[in-house]
XYZ file of C-alpha atoms in Angstrom:
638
model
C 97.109 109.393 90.607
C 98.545 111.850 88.183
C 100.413 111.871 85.099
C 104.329 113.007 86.000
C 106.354 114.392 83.023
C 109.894 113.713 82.811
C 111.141 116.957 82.213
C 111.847 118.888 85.924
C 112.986 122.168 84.380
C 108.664 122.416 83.282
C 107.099 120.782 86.508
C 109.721 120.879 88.808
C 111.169 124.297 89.360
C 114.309 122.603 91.081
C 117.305 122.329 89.156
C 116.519 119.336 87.011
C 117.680 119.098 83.221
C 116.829 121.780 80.867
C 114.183 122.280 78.867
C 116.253 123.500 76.023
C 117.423 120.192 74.118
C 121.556 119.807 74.420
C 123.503 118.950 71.765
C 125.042 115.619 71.351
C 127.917 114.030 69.450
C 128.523 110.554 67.877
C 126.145 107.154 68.401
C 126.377 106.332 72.154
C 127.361 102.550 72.941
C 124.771 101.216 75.237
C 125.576 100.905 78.783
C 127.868 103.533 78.623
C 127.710 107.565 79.021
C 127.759 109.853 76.428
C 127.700 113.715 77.241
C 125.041 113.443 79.628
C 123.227 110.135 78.489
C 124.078 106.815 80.460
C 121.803 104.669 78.259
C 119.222 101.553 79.657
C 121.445 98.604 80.397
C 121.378 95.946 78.208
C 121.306 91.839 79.513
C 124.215 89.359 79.121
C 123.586 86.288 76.535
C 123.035 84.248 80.094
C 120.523 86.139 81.469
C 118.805 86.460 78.530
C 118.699 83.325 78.543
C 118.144 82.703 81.904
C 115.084 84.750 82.084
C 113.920 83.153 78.242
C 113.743 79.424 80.312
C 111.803 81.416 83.484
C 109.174 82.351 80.742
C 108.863 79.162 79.762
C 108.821 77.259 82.899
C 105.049 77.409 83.161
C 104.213 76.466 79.246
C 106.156 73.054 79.866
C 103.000 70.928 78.615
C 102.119 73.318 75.979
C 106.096 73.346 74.993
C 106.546 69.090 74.636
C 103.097 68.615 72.899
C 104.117 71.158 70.438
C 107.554 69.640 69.830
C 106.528 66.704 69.698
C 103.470 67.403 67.134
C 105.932 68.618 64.849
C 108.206 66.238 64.948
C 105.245 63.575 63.871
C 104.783 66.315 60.902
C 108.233 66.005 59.980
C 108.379 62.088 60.245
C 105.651 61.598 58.511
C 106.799 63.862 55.491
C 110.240 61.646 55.429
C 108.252 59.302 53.854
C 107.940 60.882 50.345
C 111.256 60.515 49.047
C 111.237 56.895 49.630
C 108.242 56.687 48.006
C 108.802 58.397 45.370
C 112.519 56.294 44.924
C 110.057 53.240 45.009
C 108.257 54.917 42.047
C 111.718 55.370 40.290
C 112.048 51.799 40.522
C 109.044 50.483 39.368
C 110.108 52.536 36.071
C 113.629 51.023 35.756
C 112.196 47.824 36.459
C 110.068 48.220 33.816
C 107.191 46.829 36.318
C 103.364 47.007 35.284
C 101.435 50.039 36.181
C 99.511 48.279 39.295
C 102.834 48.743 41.175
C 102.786 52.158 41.010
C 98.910 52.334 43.064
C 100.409 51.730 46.739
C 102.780 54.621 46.488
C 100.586 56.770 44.476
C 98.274 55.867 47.352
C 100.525 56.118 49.618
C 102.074 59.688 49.000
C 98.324 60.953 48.979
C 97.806 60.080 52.484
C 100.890 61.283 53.311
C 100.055 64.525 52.477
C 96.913 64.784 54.208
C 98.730 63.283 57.406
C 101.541 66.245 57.401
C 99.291 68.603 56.622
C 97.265 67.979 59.352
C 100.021 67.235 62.141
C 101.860 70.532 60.460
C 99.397 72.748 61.242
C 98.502 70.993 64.990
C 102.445 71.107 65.750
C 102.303 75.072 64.160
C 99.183 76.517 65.960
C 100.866 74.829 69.170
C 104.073 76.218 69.157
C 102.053 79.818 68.255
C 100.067 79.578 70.940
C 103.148 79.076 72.992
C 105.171 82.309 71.445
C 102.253 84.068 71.961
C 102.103 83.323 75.569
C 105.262 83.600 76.531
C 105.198 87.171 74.380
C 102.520 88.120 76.037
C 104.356 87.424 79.946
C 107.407 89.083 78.614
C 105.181 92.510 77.523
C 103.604 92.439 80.807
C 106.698 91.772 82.718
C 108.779 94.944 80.614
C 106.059 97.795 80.750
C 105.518 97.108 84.761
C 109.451 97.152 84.953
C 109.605 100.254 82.730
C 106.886 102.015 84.739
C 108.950 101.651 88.053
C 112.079 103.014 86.305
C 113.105 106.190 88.554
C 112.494 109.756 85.820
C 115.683 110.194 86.616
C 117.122 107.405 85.400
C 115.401 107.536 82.338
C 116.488 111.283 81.863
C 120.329 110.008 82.057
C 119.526 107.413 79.299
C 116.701 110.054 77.188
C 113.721 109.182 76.047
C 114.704 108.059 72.599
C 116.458 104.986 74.205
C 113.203 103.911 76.447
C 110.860 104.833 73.219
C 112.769 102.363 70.815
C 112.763 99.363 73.327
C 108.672 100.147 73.523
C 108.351 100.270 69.952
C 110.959 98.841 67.758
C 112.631 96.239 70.183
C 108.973 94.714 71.304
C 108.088 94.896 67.640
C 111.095 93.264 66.784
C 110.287 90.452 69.066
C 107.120 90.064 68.792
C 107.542 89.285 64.911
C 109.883 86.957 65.825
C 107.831 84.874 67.645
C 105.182 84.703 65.553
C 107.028 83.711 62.386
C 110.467 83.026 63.242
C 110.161 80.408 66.175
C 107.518 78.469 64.452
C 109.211 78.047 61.601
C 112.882 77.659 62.700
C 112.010 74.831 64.932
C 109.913 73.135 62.020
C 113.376 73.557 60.063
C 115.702 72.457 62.263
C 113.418 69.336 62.985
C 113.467 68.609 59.228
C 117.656 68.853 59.498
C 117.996 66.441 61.700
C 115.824 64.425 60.859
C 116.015 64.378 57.357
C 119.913 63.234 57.929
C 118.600 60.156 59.928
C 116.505 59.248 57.452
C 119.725 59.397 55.088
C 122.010 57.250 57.283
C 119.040 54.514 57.450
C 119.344 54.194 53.103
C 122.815 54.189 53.625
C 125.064 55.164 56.432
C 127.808 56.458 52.906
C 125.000 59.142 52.120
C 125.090 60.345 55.798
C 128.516 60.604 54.892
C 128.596 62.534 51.847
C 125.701 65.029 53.313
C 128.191 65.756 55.640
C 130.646 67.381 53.428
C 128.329 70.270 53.672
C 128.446 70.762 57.310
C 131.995 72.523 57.831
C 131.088 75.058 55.679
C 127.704 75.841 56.752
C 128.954 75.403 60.308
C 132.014 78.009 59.205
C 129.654 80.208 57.742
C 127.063 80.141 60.790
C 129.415 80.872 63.178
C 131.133 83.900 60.960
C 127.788 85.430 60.731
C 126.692 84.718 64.395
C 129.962 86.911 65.438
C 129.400 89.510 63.030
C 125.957 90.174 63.761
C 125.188 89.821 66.630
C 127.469 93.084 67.646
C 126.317 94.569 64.661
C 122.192 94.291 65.630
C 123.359 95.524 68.878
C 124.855 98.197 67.622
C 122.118 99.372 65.008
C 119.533 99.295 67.819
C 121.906 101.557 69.738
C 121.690 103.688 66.787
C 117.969 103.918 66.372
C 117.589 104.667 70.285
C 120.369 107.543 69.275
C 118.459 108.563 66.310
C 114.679 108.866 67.811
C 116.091 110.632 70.741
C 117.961 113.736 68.575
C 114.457 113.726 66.834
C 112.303 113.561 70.293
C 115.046 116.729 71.459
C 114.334 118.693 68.471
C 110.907 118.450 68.481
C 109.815 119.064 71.971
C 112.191 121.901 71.875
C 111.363 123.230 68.883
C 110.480 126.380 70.046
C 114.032 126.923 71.638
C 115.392 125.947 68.666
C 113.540 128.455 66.502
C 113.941 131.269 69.161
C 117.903 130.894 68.567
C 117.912 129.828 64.867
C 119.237 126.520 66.255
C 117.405 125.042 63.164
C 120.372 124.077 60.734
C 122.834 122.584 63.672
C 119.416 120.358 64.654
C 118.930 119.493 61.483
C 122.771 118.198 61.028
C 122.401 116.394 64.198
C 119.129 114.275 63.182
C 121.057 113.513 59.350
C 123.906 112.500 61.296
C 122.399 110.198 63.462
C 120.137 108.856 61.280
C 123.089 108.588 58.603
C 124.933 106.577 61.617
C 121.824 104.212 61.675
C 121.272 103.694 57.619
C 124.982 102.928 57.595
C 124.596 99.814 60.186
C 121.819 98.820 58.072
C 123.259 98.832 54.745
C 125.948 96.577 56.725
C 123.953 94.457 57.952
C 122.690 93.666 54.336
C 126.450 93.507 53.001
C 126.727 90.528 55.868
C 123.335 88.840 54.795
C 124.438 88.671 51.221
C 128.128 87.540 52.068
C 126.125 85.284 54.408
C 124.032 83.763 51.358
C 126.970 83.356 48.646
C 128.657 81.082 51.277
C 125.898 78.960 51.885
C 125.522 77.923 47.940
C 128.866 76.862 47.861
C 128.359 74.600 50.839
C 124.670 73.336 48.661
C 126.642 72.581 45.636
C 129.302 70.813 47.314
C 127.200 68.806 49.312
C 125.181 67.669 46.059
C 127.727 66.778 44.310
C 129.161 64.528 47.150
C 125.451 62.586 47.512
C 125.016 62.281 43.559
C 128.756 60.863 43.170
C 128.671 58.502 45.701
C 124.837 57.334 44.496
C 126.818 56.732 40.744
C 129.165 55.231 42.956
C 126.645 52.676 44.868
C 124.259 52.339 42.109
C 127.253 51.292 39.749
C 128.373 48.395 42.658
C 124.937 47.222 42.805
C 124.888 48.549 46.523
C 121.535 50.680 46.129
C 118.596 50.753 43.867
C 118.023 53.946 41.475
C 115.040 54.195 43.519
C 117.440 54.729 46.908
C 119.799 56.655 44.994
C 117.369 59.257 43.611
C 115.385 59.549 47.296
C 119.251 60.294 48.786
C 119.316 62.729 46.062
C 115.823 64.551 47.390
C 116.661 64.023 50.693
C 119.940 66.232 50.499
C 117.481 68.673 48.132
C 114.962 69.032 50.482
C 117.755 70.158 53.074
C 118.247 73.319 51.089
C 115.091 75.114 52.110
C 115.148 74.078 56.158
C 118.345 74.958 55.938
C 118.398 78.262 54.229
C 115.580 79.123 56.362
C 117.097 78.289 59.645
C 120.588 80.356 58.569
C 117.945 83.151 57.797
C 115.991 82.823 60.755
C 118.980 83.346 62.370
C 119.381 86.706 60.987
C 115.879 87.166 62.405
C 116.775 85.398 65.800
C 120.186 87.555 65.721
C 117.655 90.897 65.766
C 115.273 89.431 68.188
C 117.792 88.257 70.537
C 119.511 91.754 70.676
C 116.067 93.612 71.064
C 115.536 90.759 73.328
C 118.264 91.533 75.855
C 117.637 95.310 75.383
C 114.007 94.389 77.096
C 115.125 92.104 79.819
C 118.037 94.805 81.211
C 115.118 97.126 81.796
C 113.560 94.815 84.023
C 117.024 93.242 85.406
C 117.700 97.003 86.174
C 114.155 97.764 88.352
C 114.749 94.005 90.243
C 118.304 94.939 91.312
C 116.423 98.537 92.575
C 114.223 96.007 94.419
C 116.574 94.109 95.921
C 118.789 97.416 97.092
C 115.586 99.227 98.425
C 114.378 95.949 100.185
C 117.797 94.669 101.300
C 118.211 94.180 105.214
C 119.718 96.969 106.782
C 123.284 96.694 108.427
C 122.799 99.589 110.783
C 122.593 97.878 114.469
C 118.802 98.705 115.938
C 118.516 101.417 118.971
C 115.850 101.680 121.360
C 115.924 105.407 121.842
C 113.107 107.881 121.869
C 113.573 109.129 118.358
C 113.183 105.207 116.980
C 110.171 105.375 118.952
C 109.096 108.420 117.922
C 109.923 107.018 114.006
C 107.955 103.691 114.646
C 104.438 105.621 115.031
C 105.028 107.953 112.335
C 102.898 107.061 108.894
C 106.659 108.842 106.761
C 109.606 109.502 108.308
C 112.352 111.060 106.111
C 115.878 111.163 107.434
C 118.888 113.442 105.827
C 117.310 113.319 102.230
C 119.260 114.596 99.616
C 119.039 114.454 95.966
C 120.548 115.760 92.763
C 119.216 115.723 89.134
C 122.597 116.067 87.705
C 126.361 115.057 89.405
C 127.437 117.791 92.001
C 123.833 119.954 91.650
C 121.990 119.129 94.854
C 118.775 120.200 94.764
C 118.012 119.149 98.048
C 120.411 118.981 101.739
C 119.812 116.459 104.489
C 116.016 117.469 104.688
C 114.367 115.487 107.948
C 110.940 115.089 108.222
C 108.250 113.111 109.896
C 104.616 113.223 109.300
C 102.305 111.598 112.089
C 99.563 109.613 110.511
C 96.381 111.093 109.500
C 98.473 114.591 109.546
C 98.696 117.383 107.042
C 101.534 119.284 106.632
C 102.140 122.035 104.001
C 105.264 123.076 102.122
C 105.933 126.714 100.814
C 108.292 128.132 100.030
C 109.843 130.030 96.897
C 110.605 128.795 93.470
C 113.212 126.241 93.205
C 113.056 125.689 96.883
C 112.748 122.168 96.543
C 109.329 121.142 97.399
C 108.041 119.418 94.975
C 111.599 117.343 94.817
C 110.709 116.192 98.144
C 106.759 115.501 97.583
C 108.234 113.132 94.954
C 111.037 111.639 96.959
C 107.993 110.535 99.691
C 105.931 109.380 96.981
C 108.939 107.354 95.418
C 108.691 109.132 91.765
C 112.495 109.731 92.717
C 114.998 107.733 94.445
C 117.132 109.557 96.711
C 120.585 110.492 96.307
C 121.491 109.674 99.939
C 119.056 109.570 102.849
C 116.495 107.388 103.517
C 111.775 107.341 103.592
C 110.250 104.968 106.088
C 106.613 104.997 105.577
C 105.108 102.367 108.725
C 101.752 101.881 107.171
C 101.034 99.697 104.327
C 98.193 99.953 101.795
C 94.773 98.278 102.414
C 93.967 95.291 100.620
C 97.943 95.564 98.779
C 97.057 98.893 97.402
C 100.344 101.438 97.532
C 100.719 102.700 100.280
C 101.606 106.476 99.458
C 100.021 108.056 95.978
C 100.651 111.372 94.716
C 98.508 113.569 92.571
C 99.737 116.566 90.352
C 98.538 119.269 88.267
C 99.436 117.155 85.719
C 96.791 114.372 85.225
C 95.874 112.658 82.249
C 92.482 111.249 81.569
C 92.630 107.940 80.292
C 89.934 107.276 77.208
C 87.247 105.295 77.942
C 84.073 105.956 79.960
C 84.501 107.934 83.123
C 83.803 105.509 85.863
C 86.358 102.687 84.084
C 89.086 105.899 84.530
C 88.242 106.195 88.061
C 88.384 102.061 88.767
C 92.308 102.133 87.377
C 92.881 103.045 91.383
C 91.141 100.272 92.232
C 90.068 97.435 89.423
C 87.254 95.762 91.812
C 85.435 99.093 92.595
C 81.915 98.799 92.472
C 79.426 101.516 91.497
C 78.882 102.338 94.915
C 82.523 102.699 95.746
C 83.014 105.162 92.395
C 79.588 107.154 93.535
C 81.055 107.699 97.177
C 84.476 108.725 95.784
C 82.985 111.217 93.363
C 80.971 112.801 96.062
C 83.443 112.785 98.096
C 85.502 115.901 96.255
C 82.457 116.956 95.259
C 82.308 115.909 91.992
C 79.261 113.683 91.532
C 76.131 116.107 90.528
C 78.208 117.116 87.392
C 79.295 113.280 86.481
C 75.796 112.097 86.802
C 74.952 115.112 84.521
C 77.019 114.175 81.462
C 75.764 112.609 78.781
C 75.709 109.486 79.621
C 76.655 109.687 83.453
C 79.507 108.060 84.556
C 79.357 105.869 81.221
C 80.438 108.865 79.333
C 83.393 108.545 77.570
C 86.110 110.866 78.476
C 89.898 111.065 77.360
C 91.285 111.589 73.739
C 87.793 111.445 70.963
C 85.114 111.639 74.006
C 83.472 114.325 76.330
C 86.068 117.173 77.212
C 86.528 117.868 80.871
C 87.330 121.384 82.319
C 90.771 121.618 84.682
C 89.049 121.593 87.723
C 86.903 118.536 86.464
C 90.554 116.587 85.846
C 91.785 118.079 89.159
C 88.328 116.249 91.178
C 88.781 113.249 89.181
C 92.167 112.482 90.348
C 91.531 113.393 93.951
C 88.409 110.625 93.756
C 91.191 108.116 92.389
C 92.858 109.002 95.557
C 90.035 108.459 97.340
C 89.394 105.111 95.633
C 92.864 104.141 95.767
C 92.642 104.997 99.665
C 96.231 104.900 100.250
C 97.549 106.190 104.350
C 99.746 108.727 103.049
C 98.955 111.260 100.269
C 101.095 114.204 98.319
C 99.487 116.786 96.448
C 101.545 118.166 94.316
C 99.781 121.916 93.845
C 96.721 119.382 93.174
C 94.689 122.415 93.299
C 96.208 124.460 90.832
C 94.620 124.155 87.472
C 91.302 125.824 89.286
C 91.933 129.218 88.723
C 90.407 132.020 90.813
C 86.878 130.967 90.515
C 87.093 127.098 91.473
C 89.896 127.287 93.981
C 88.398 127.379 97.226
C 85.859 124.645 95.867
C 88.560 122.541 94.589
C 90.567 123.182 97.992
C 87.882 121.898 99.825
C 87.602 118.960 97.611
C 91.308 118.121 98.222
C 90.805 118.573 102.114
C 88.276 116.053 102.192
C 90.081 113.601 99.586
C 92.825 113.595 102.018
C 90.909 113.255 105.193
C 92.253 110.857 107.483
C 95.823 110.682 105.889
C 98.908 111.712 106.442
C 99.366 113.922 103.504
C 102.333 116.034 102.702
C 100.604 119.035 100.295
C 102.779 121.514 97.873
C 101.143 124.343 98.697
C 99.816 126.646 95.629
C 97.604 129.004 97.844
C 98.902 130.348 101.379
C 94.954 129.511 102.429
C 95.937 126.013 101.882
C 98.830 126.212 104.241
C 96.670 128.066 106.448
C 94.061 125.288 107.125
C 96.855 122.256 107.424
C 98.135 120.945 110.694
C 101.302 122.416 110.096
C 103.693 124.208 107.955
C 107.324 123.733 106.276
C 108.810 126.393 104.982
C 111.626 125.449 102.523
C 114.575 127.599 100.785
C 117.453 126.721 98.761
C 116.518 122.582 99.192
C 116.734 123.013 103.340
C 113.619 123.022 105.589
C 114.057 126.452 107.229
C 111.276 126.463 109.541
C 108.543 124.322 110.977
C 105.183 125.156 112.993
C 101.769 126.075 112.696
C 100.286 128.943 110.460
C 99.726 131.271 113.987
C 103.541 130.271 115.159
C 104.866 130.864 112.156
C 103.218 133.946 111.046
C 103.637 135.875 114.466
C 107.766 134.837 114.285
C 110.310 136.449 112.617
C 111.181 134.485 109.474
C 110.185 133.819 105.985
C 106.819 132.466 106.480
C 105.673 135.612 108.071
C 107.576 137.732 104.844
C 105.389 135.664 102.859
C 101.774 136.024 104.674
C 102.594 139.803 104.454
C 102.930 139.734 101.072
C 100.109 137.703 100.186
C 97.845 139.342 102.235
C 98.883 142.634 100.717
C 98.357 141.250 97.458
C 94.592 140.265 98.584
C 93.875 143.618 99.689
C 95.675 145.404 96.059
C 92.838 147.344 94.114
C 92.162 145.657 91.126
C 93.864 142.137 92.403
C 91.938 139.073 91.781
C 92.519 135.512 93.218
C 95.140 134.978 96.224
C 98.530 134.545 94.700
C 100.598 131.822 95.734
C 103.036 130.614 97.855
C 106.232 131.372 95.199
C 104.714 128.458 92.860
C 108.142 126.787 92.996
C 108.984 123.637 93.139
C-alpha cells in the first residue's frame, strides 16, 4: 500500500542502521561479509543450470523447430564449397563453359535457400531468448521484491542495484545476440567437419590437428574467466554502493568535511573495478593470439595433406580446394563461438548473480511454510489463537547482531479489531507494525494471521507515510491493489476515505495523470489514495503506519476519519501519530524500550497509573497551551 524505504534510522526510529554512510575497506567477495555487508548470494554452476532447463521446459516446441531450422540453414550452406571445388574442376579440366551453368545455378539457389532458412532458424531461436528473458525478469523482480529490507541492508543497495541494472543488462544482450549466433556457429563446427570426413575421412583428420589447441585454449580461458567476471561484477556492486553511500549522505559528509576520505573511497573502488577490466582484456587478447596459432596449424595440415592426395591421384583439385574452404570457413564460427564465450562467460556470471536472489526468497519460502515440529495442544490459549485474525508470540528482532530492538512482544488482535500503539520514540512500534505486515522477518518469535485474503489477495497490507504515486492516470494507480477493479469498485473505494469529490474534480477525473510529469497531489491527497488501495485491496488485517501523518493540523481529523473507515471491519494494528487516534480504537498498547508495557482501553488506561496516563496529561496540556496549534503526538517514534 505504501512505499517503505530501506533506511530505519529515517522511518523507523528503532535502532536500525545509520543514516550517516560507514566507511568501507577493500572489494567484498560475494557471499561473504565485509564490515557490515553480507552481500546477495550468488547460484552454483548446477543450479544455474538447473533453473536455465526449468525456463525452458515450456518453449520445448519453439526450442526443436528452431534448432532444427538452423541446422537446414547450415546444411544447405555446406553445399558451396563443393560447388565451388566442382567449378575448380571444370577449369583444370579445361571443360567448355556450359559446365560451369549447373553450379553457377546451383550456388544461386543456394543462397536464396540459406538465406531464407537463416533468418526462419534466427527469428526462432530470438523469439525463444526473448521468452525465456522475459520469464527470468519476471521471476527476479517478484523474488527481489519479497527480499526482507533487512537483508538487503546487510548486502547494501549497490549490490541489489547492479543485479537490476548491469547483470539483467548483461543478460539480456546476451540473449539477443549471443545465443543466436553461438548456436548458428557451433552448428556450422560440427557440421562443417562432417561434411569434411564425407570428401575424405584424411581431411577430418588433418582439421583435427587444430582441436587440442583450441580445446587447450578454451578451457584456459573458461578457468580464468569465469572467476574473473565473477569477480568484476563483485566489484561494480562494490563500486555503485560507495557511490549510492556518498550520495544519499551527502549532507553528513559535508557537515563533517568527510568529502576527501569519500572521495578516496569511490577512486578506490572504482580503481578495484577498472583493474578487473583491463584484466579481463589482457585474457581476451592472450585468448585471441592462441587461437591463430591453432588456425595456422590447422591450415597447413588440410593444404599438405590435399598436395598430398591430389599428388596420389586420391582427390580432384576441385575436392582439394573445397577441403581447403571448408577448414577456412571454420575460422569465423569458430572465432565467434570462443568469443561468444567471453560473452556467455559474462552472462553466465550475471546469470547466477540473478538466480541466487530468487534461490534465496524460495529457501525463505520453504522455512516460513515448513511444517512445524512443535507437538499440537488443545488448551485454551490455542483456542483463543485459532479465532484471532494475528497472533504474535515472543517476537523479537534486531537490525544489527546483539541490538534488539524489540523483546518477546505477544500480541493478539481479534478480527475486525483496532488496536493502537504509542508509545515514545524508538519504542519499537513501527518495528512491530512491520513484523505483522511481513516487511521484516523476525529474529525469533513467530505471526499467525488465521484469515486469508479474498479472492488470493494478501492477506495483511500496510500503509505508511511514505507512499509513492505511481505515473499514470489516477484510477490505473488505484487498480495496482486490485488489477480487475472496475470503475465502480475504484468510485466506492475513493468515497470511501473520502476522497472522490476532489478526484472527479481534476482535470480529467480519475483519468488524470498523476505521478512523476502529471497532476501534483497534496500529502493528504497521497495519504487518501493509499487508504482507497487498502480499501480496494480489501485485505482482513491492516497496519497503518502513522498513515495519517502527512495531514498536518488542518486535514488531520478529516484524514483520521478517512483511515477509520478504510479500516472498517479489519483487524488493524495502527501506529498511532495523534493520541485522538488511540482514543477512538478498541484498544491501546503502550510500548517502551521494544516491550509492550501496558494494554487496555483509552478510559483504563488513562485513569491507571502508568505511562499512558503521563502521556494523555501531556498532550492534553499541550492542547490547552496558548498559542499551541494541532494535537501533538504520541512521541512520533517508531
Amino acid at each position: 500500500m505504501g512505499e517503505h524505504q530501506a533506511d530505519h534510522s529515517a522511518a523507523d526510529g528503532d535502532a536500525g542502521p545509520g543514516a550517516a554512510p560507514a566507511p568501507q575497506k577493500g572489494t567484498p567477495q560475494e557471499g561473504s561479509e565485509s564490515g557490515d555487508r553480507t552481500l546477495l548470494p550468488t547460484a552454483t554452476p548446477a543450479r544455474t543450470r538447473a533453473a536455465v532447463r526449468r525456463l525452458l521446459r515450456p518453449h520445448r516446441a519453439l526450442a526443436y523447430g528452431g534448432f532444427a531450422t538452423m541446422v537446414a540453414a547450415t546444411a544447405v550452406g555446406l553445399l558451396v564449397q563443393p560447388l565451388l571445388g566442382r567449378v575448380v574442376d571444370v577449369v583444370a579440366e579445361h571443360r567448355s563453359a556450359d559446365a560451369l551453368t549447373f553450379p553457377v545455378v546451383m550456388l544461386i539457389v543456394v543462397a536464396v535457400v540459406q538465406g531464407g532458412t537463416t533468418v526462419l532458424g534466427l527469428s526462432l531461436v530470438s523469439k525463444l531468448g526473448e521468452t525465456v528473458l522475459a520469464r527470468l525478469r519476471e521471476r527476479f523482480v517478484e523474488r527481489a521484491l519479497r527480499l526482507p529490507l533487512e537483508r538487503v541492508e546487510r548486502a547494501g543497495a549497490g549490490d541489489l542495484t547492479a543485479r537490476v541494472t548491469g547483470d539483467v543488462s548483461r543478460v539480456g544482450e546476451a540473449v539477443r545476440g549471443a545465443l543466436p549466433e553461438f548456436a548458428r556457429s557451433l552448428l556450422a563446427i560440427v557440421l562443417t567437419l562432417v561434411a569434411m570426413a564425407a570428401l575424405d575421412w584424411r581431411f577430418f583428420l588433418a582439421a583435427l590437428i587444430a582441436v587440442p589447441i583450441q580445446a587447450f585454449t578454451a578451457r584456459w580461458y573458461v578457468r580464468s574467466a569465469v572467476p574473473l567476471y565473477a569477480r568484476q561484477r563483485v566489484a561494480t556492486g562494490s563500486q555503485q554502493q560507495q557511490l549510492l553511500d556518498s550520495i544519499s549522505g551527502a549532507d553528513t559528509v559535508r557537515a563533517f568535511r568527510l568529502q576527501e576520505p569519500h572521495t578516496a573511497q569511490v577512486t578506490e573502488r572504482s580503481a578495484a573495478a577498472v583493474s578487473l577490466t583491463l584484466r579481463g582484456v589482457r585474457l581476451v587478447l592472450g585468448f585471441y593470439n592462441r587461437l591463430h596459432v591453432a588456425e595456422y596449424a590447422g591450415l597447413a595440415a588440410v593444404l599438405l595433406t590435399g598436395y598430398f592426395l591430389v599428388r596420389d591421384d586420391a582427390v580432384s583439385i576441385g575436392t582439394a580446394t573445397a577441403a581447403a574452404l571448408y577448414f577456412h570457413s571454420l575460422f569465423t564460427p569458430i572465432n565467434s563461438a570462443l568469443l561468444l564465450l567471453d560473452d556467455a562467460q559474462s552472462a553466465t556470471a550475471s546469470l547466477a548473480r540473478l538466480i541466487g536472489i530468487a534461490d534465496e526468497v524460495d529457501a525463505r519460502d520453504q522455512e516460513r511454510t515448513a511444517p512445524s515440529t512443535a507437538p499440537d495442544a488443545t488448551d485454551a490459549s490455542d483456542a483463543t489463537a485459532t479465532a484471532a485474525a494475528v497472533t504474535a508470540t515472543g517476537l523479537s528482532h534486531a537490525y544489527e547482531p546483539g541490538r534488539p530492538v524489540l523483546h518477546g512482544v505477544d500480541l493478539t488482535l481479534a478480527p475486525g479489531e483496532r488496536v493502537a500503539l504509542v508509545g515514545p520514540t524508538g519504542a519499537g512500534k513501527t518495528t512491530l507494525g512491520k513484523l505483522v505486515a511481513g516487511v521484516h522477518e523476525p529474529t525469533a518469535g513467530s505471526v499467525d494471521l488465521s484469515a486469508d485474503g479474498a479472492n488470493g489477495a494478501l492477506p495483511v497490507a500496510l500503509v505508511t507515510q511514505e507512499t509513492h504515486v505511481f505515473a499514470g492516470p489516477l484510477a490505473d494507480d488505484l487498480r495496482l491493489a486490485r488489477p480487475g477493479a472496475d470503475d465502480a469498485a475504484v468510485r466506492a473505494a475513493l468515497e470511501t476515505v473520502g476522497a472522490l469529490e476532489w478526484a472527479e474534480a481534476l482535470p480529467d477525473g480519475l483519468r488524470t495523470v498523476v505521478g512523476e510529469g502529471g497532476h501534483r497531489l497534496t500529502p493528504a491527497q497521497v495519504q487518501q489514495l493509499a487508504l482507497a488501495r487498502l480499501v480496494l485491496a480489501d485485505p482482513p488485517v491492516a497496519v497503518l503506519d502513522e498513515a495519517t501523518a502527512e495531514a498536518g493540523s488542518t486535514g488531520a481529523r478529516a484524514l483520521e476519519r478517512a483511515a477509520a473507515r478504510a479500516v472498517e471491519g479489519r483487524a488493524a494494528l495502527v501506529v498511532a501519530h495523534r493520541l485522538t487516534q488511540a482514543a477512538a480504537a478498541d484498544r491501546i498498547v503502550v510500548m517502551d524500550g521494544g516491550r509492550i508495557v501496558q494494554s487496555g482501553t483509552h478510559d483504563e488506561l488513562r485513569t491507571a497509573d502508568g505511562p499512558y496516563a503521563a502521556l494523555w496529561e501531556a498532550w492534553s496540556d499541550s492542547r490547552t497551551a496558548p498559542g499551541s496549534g494541532s494535537a501533538p503526538g504520541s512521541g512520533g517514534g517508531h
